[in-house]
PDB file of C-alpha atoms in Angstrom:
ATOM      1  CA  UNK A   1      85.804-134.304 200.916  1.00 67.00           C
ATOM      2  CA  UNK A   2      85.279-137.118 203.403  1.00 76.00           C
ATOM      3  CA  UNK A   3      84.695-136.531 207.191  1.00 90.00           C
ATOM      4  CA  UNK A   4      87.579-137.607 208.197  1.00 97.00           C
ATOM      5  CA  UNK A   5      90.950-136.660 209.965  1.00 98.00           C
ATOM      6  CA  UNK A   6      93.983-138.355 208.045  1.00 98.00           C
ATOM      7  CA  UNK A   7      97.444-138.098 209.185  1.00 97.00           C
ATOM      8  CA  UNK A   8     100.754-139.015 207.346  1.00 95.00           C
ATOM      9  CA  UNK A   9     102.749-141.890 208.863  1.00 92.00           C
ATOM     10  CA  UNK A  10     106.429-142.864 208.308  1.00 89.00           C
ATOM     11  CA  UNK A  11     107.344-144.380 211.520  1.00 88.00           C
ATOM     12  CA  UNK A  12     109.485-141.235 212.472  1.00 88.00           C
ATOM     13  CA  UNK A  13     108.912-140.198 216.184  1.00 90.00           C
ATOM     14  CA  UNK A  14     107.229-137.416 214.975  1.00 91.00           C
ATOM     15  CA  UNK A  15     104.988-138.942 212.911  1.00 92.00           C
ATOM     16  CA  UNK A  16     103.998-141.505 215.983  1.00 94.00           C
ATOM     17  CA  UNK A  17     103.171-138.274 217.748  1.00 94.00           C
ATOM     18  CA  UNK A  18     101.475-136.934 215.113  1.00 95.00           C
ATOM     19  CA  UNK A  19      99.185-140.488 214.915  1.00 96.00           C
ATOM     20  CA  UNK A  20      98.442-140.083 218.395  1.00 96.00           C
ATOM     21  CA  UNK A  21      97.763-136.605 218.252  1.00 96.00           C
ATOM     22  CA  UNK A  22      95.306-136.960 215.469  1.00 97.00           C
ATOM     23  CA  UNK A  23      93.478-140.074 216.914  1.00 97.00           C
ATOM     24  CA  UNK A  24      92.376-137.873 220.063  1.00 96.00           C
ATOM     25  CA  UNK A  25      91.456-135.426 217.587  1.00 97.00           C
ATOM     26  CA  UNK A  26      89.377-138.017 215.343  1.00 97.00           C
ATOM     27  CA  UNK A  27      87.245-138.675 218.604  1.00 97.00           C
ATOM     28  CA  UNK A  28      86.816-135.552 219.536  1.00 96.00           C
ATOM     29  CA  UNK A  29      84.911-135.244 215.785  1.00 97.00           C
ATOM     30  CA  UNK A  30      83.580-138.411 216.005  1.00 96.00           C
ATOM     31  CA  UNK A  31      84.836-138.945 212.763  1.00 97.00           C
ATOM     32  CA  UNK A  32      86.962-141.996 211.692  1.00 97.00           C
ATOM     33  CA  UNK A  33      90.894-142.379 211.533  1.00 98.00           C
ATOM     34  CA  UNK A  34      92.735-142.827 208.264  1.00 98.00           C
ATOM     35  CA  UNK A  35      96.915-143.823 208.878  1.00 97.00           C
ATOM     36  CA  UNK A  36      98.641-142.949 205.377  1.00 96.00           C
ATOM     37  CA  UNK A  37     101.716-144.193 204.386  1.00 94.00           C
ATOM     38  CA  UNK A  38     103.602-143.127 201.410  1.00 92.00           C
ATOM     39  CA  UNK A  39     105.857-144.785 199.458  1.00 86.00           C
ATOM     40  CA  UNK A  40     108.054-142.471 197.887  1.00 79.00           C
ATOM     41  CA  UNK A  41     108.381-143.612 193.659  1.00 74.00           C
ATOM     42  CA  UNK A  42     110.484-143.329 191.725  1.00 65.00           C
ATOM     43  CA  UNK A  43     113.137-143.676 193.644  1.00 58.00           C
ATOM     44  CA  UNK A  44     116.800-143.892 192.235  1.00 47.00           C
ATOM     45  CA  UNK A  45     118.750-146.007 192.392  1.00 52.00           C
ATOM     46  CA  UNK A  46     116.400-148.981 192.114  1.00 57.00           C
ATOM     47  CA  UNK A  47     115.551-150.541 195.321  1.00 53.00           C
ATOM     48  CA  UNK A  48     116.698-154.132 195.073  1.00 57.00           C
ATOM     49  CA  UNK A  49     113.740-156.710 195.384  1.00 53.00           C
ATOM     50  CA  UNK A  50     114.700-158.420 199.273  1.00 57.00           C
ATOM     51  CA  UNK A  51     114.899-154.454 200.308  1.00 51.00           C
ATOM     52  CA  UNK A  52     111.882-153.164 198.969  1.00 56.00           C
ATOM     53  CA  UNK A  53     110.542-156.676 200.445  1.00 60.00           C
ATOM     54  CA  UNK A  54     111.733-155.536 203.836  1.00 74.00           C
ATOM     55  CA  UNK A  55     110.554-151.985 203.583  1.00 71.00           C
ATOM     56  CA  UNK A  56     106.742-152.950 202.420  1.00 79.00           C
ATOM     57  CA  UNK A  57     106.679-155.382 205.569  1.00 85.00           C
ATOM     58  CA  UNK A  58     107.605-152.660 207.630  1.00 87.00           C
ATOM     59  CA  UNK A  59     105.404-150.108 206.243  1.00 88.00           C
ATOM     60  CA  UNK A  60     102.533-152.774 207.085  1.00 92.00           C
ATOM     61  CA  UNK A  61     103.614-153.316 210.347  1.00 93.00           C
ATOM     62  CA  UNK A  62     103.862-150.102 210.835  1.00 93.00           C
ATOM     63  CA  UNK A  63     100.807-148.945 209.830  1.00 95.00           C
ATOM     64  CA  UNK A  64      98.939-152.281 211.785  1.00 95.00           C
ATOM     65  CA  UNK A  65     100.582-151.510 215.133  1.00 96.00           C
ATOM     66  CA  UNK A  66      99.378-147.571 215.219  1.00 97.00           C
ATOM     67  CA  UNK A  67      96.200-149.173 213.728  1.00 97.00           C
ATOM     68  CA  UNK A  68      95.643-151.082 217.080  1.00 97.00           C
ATOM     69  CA  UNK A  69      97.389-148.688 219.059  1.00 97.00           C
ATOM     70  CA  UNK A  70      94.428-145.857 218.189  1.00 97.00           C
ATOM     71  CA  UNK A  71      91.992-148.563 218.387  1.00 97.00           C
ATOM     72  CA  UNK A  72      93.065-149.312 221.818  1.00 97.00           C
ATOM     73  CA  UNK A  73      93.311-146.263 223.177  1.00 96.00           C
ATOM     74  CA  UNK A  74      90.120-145.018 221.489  1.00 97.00           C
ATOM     75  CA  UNK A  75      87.493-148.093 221.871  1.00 97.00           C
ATOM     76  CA  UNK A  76      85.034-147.344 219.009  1.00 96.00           C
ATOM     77  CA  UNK A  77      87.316-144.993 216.797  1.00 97.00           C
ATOM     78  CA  UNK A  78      86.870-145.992 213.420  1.00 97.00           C
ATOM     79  CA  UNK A  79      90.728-146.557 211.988  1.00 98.00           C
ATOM     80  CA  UNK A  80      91.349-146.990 208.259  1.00 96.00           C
ATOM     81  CA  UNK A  81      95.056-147.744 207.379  1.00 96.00           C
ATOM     82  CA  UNK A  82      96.407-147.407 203.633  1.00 93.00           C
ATOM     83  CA  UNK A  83      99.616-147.297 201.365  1.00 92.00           C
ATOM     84  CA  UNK A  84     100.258-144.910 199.020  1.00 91.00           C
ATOM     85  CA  UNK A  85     102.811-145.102 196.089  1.00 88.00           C
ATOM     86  CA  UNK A  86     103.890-141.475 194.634  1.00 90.00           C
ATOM     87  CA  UNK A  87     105.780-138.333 195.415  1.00 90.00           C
ATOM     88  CA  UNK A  88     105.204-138.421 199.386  1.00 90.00           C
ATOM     89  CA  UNK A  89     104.278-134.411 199.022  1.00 91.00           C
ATOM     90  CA  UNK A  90     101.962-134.872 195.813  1.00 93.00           C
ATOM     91  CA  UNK A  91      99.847-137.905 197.537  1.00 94.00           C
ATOM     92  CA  UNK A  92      99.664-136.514 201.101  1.00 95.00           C
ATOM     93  CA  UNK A  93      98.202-133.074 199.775  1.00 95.00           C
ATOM     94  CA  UNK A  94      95.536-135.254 197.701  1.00 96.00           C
ATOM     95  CA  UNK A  95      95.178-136.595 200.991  1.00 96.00           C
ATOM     96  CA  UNK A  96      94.547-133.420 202.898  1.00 96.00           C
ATOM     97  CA  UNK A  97      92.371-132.176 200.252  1.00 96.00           C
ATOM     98  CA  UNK A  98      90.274-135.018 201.408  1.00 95.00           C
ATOM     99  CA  UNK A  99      89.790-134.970 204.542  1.00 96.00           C
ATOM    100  CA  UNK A 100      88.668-132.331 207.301  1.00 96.00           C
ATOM    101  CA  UNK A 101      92.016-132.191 208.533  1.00 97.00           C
ATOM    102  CA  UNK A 102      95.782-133.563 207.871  1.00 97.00           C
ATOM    103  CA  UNK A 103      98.098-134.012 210.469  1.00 97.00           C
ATOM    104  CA  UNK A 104     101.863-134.296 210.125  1.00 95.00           C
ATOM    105  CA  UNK A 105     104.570-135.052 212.151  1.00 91.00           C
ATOM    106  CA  UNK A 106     107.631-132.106 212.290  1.00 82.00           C
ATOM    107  CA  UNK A 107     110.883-132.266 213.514  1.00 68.00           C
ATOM    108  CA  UNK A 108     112.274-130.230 216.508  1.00 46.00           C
ATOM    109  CA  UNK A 109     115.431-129.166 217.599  1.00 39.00           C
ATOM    110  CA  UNK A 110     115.083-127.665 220.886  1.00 39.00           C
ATOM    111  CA  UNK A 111     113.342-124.531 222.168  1.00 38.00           C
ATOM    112  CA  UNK A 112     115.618-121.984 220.201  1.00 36.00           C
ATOM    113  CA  UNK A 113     115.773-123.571 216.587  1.00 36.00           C
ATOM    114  CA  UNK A 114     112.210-124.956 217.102  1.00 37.00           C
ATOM    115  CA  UNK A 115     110.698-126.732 214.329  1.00 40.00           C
ATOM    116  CA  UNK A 116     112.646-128.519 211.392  1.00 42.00           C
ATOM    117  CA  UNK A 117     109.615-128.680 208.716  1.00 50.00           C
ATOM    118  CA  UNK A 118     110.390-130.998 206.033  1.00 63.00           C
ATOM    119  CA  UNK A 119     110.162-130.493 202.508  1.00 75.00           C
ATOM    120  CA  UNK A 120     107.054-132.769 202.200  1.00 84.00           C
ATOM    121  CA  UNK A 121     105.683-130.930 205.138  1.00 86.00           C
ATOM    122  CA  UNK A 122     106.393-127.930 203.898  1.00 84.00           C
ATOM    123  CA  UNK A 123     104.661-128.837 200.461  1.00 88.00           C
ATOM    124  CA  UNK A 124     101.750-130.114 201.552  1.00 93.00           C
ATOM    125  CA  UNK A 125     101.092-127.265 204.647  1.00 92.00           C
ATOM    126  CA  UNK A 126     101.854-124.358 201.475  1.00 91.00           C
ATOM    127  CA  UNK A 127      99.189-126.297 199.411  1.00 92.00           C
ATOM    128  CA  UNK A 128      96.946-128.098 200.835  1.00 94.00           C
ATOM    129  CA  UNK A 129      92.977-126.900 200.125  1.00 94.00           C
ATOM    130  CA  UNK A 130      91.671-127.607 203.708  1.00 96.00           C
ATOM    131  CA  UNK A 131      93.279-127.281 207.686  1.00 97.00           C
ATOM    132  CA  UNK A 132      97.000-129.094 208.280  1.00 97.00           C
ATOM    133  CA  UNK A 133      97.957-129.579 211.696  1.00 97.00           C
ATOM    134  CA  UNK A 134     101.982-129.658 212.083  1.00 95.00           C
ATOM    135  CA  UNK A 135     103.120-132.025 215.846  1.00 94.00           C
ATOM    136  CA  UNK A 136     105.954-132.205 217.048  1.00 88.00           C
ATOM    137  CA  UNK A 137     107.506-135.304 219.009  1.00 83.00           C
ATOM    138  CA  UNK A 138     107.427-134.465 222.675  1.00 73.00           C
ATOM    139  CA  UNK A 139     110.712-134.953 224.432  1.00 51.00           C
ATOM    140  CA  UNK A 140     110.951-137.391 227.429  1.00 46.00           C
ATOM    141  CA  UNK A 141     110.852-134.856 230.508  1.00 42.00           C
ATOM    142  CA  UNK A 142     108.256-132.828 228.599  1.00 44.00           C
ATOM    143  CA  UNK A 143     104.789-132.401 230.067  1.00 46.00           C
ATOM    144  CA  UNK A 144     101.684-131.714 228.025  1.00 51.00           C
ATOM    145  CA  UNK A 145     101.250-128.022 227.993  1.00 57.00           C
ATOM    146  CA  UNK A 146      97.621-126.914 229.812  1.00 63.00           C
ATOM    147  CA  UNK A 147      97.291-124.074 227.800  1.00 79.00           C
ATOM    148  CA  UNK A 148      94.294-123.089 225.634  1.00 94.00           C
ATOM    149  CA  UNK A 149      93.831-122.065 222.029  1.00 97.00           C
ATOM    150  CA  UNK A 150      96.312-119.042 220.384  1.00 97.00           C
ATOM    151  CA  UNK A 151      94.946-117.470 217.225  1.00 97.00           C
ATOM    152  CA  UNK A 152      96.975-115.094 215.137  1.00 96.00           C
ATOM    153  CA  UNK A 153      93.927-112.622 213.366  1.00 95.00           C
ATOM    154  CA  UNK A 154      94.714-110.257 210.917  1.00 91.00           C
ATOM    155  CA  UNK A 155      91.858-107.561 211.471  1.00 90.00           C
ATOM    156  CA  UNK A 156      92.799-105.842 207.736  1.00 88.00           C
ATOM    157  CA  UNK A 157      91.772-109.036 205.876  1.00 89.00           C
ATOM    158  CA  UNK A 158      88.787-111.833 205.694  1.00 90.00           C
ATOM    159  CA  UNK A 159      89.620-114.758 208.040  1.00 94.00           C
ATOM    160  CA  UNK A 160      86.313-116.744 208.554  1.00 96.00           C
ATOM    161  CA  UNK A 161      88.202-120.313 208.069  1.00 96.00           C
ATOM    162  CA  UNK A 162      90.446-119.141 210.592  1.00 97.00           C
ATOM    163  CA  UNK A 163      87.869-117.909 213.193  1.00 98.00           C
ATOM    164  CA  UNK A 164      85.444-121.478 212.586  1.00 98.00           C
ATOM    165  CA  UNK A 165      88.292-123.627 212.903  1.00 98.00           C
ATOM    166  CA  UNK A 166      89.294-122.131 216.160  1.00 98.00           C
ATOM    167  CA  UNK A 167      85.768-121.634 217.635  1.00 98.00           C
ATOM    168  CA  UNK A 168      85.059-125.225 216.636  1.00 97.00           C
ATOM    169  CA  UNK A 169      88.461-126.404 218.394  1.00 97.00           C
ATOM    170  CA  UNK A 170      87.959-124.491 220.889  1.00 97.00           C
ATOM    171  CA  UNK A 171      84.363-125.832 221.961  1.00 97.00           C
ATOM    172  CA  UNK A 172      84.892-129.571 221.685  1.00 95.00           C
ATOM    173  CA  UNK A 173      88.279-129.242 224.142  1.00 95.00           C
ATOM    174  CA  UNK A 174      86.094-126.937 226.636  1.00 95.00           C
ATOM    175  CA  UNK A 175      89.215-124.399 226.104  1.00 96.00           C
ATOM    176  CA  UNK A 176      89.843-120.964 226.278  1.00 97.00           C
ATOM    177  CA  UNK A 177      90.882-119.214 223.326  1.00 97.00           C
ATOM    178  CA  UNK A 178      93.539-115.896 223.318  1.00 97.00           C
ATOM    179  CA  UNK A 179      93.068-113.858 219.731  1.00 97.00           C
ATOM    180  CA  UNK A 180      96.061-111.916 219.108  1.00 96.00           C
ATOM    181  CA  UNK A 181      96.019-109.275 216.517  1.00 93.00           C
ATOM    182  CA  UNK A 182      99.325-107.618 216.152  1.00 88.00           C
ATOM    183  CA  UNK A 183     100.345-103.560 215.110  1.00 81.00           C
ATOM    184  CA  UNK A 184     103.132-101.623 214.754  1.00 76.00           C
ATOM    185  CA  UNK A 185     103.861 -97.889 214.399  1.00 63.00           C
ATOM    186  CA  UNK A 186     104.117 -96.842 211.223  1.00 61.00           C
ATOM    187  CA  UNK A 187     107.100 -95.541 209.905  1.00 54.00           C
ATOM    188  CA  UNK A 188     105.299 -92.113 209.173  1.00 57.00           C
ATOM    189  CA  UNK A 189     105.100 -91.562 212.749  1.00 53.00           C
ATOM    190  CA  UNK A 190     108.887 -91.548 213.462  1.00 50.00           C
ATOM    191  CA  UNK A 191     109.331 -90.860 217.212  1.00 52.00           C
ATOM    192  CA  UNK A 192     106.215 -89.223 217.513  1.00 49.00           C
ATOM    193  CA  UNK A 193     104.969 -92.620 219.375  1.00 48.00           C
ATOM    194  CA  UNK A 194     107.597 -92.758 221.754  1.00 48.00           C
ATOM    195  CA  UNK A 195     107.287 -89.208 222.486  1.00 47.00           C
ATOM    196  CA  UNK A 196     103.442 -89.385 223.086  1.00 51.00           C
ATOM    197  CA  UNK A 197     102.841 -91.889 224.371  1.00 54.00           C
ATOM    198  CA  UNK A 198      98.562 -91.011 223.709  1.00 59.00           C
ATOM    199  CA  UNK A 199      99.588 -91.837 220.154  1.00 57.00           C
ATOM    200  CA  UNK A 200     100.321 -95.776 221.153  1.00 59.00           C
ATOM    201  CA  UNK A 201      97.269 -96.198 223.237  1.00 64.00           C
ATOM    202  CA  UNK A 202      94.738 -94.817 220.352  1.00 67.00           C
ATOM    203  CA  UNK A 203      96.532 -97.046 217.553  1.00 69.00           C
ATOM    204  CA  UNK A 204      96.299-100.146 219.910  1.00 68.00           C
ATOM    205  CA  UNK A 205      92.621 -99.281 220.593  1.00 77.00           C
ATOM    206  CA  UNK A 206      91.510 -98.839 217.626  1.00 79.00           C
ATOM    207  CA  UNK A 207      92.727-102.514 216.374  1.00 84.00           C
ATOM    208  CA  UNK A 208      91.062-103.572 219.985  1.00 89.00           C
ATOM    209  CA  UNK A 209      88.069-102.442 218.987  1.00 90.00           C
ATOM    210  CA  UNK A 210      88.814-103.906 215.545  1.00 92.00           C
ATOM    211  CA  UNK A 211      89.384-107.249 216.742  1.00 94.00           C
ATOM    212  CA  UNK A 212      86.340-107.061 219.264  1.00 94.00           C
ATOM    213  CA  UNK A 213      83.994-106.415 216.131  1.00 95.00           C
ATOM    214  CA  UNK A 214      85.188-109.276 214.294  1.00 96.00           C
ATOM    215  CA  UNK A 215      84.494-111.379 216.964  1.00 97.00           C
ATOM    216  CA  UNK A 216      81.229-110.170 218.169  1.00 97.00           C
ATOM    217  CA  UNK A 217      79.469-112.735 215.992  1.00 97.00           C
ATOM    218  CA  UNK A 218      81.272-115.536 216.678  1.00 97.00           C
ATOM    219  CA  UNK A 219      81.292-115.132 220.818  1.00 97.00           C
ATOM    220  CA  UNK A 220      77.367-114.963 220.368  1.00 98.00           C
ATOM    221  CA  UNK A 221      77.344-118.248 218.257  1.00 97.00           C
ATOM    222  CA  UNK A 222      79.925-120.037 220.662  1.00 98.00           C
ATOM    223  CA  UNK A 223      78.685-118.756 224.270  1.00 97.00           C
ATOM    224  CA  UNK A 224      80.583-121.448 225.912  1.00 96.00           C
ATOM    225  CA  UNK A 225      84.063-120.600 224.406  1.00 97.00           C
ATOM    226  CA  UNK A 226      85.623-118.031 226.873  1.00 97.00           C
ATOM    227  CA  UNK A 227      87.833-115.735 224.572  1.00 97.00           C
ATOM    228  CA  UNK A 228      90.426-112.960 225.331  1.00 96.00           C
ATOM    229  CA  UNK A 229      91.725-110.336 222.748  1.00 95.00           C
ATOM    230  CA  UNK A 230      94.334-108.510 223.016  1.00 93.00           C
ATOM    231  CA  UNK A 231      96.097-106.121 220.247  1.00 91.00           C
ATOM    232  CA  UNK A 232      99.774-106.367 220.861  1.00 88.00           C
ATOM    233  CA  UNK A 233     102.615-104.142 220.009  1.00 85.00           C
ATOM    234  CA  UNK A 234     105.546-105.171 217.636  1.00 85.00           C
ATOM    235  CA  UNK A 235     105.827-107.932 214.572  1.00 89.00           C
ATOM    236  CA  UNK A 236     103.241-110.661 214.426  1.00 91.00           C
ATOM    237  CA  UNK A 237     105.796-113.371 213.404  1.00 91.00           C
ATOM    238  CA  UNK A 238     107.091-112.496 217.340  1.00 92.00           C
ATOM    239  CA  UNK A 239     104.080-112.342 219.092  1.00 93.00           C
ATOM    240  CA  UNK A 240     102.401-115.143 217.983  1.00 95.00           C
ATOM    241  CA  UNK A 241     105.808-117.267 219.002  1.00 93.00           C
ATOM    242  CA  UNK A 242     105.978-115.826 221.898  1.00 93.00           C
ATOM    243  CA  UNK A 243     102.478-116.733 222.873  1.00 94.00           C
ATOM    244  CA  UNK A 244     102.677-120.285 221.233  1.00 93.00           C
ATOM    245  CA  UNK A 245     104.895-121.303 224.528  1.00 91.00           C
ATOM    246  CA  UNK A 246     102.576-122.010 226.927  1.00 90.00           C
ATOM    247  CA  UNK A 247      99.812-123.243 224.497  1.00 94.00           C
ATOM    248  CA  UNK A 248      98.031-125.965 223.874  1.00 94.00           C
ATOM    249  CA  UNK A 249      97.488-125.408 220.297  1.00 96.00           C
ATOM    250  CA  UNK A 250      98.302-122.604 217.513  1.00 97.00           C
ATOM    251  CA  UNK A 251      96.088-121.449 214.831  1.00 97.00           C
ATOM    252  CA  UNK A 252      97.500-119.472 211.993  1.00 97.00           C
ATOM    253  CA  UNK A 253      96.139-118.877 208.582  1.00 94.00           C
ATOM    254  CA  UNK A 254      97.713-118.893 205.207  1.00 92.00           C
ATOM    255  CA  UNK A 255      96.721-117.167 201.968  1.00 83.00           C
ATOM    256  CA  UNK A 256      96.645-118.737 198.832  1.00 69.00           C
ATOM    257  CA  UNK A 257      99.090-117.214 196.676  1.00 61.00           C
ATOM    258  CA  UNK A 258     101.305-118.940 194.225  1.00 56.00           C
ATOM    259  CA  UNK A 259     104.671-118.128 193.092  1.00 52.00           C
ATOM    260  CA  UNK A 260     106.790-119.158 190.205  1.00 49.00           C
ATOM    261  CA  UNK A 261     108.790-121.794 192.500  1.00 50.00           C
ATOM    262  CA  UNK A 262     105.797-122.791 194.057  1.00 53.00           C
ATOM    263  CA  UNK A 263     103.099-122.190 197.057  1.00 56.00           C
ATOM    264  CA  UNK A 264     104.048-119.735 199.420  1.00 62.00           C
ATOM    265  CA  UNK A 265     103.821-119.716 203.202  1.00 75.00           C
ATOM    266  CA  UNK A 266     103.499-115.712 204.766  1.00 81.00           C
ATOM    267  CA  UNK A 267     106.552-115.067 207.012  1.00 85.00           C
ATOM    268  CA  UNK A 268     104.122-115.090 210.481  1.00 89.00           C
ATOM    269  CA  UNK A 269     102.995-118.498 209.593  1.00 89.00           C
ATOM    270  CA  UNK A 270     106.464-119.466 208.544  1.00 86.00           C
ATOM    271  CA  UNK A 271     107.851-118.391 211.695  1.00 89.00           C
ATOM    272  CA  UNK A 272     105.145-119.650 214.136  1.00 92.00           C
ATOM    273  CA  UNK A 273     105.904-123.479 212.258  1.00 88.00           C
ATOM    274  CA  UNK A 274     109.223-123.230 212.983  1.00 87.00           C
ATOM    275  CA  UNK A 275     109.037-122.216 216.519  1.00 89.00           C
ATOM    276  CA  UNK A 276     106.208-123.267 218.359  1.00 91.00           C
ATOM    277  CA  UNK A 277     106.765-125.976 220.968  1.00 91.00           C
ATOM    278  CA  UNK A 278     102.585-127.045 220.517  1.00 93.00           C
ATOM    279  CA  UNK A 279     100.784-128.736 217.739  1.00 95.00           C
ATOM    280  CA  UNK A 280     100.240-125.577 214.584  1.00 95.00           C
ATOM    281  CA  UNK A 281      97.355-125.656 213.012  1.00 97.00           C
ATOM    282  CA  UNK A 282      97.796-123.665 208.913  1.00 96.00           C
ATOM    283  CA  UNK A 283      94.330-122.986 207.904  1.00 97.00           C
ATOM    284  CA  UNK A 284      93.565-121.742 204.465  1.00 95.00           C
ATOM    285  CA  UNK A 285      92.028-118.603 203.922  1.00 91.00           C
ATOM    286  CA  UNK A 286      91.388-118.432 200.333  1.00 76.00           C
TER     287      UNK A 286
END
């Protein structure tokens, strides 16, 4: 792994705001830039010779006008710009298994069908071996969102990945960061809940206290992070998209677990993707 934040570039608007998303992170690490671009082979039918021409100058220009653009924006960022030939999902996941972070542009389609993730995207966020942040392209009227740091913790499994990467994020942006851990009744209880109320407010303590356990350590390691958690009542995939509204970045994990057709992305992260109007960060959780 090299210290590094790459990002995948294909000249998309989303992938622009992905660039410039990731080149404010690469300062923030002090770590250099690397622009990717990936040409996708084979392709069928075969390209004629004055059109594959055409599309290799653009993919240079391309990748030498975000080049300067970073550089320029970021006097003493490091930038690295490279082609890639390959299936576009295949090299930009041995990309992000490089790197301390990939960042990819998605496509939105307004605040109620939210994200569009592409295939590639997709790929690469289900298995990828380190963090993959997902941006969308910010529409003209759109402001950048003030908000802080959301983190979606499951208190009944390890998430240490999780926890670092949103510590560490939150520290170096001097943000805030909200931990949500979500609970529902079970179905045992039938309308015992709603009938006493008592048996709500112990549940929801109990994954409080949970929560505030599993964060002890890292508060004490990160002093300067100001943190709020909160154990919330009803499914995670609708909290955490409910909360990802007004933030300034999401942080969801995803556990490694293959499947006959391929990697497979947990229904909260899925949703939370798809949904969320700020950049989603899919960290790995073993």
């Amino acid at each position: 792994m090299t210290a590094q934040v790459t990002v995948g570039l294909d000249g998309s608007e989303e992938s622009l705001a992905a660039a410039r998303w990731a080149a404010g992170e690469a300062t923030l690490r002090e770590v250099p830039l690397r622009l990717v671009h990936v040409e996708e082979w084979p392709t069928t039918p075969e390209v004629p010779v004055p059109y594959a021409r055409t599309l290799t100058e653009r993919a240079e220009g391309l990748l030498r006008d975000e080049s300067d653009r970073a550089r320029k924006e970021h006097p003493g960022l490091e930038v690295f710009a490279e082609r890639a030939r390959g299936r576009a999902a295949d090299e930009l996941t041995a990309a992000a298994d490089d790197a301390d972070l990939m960042v990819l542009g998605s496509r939105g389609l307004g605040g109620v069908l939210g994200f569009v993730v592409g295939s590639v995207s997709l790929a690469v966020v289900g298995a990828a071996r380190r963090p993959v942040v997902l941006v969308r392209a910010k529409s003209p009227e759109a402001a950048p969102s003030p908000g802080g740091i959301v983190a979606g913790v499951d208190i009944d499994h390890p998430c240490e990945p999780l926890l670092a990467f949103a510590f560490e994020a939150a520290a170096r942006r001097h943000l805030p960061i909200r931990f949500l851990s979500s609970w529902t009744l079970p179905a045992t209880y039938g309308y015992a809940g709603v009938v006493d109320p008592r048996i709500s407010e112990e549940l929801g303590a109990g994954v409080r206290v949970g929560l505030d356990e599993l964060l002890t350590p890292w508060r004490a390691r990160y002093p300067g992070v100001e943190t709020t958690a909160e154990a919330v009542l009803g499914p995670a995939a609708y909290r955490m998209t409910e909360a990802s509204q007004d933030a300034g970045l999401v942080v969801v994990g995803r556990r490694t677990r293959r499947l006959p057709v391929g990697p497979h992305l947990g229904h909260v992260t899925h949703a939370v993707i798809h949904h969320s109007p700020a950049p989603v960060a899919v960290v790995p959780l073993g």
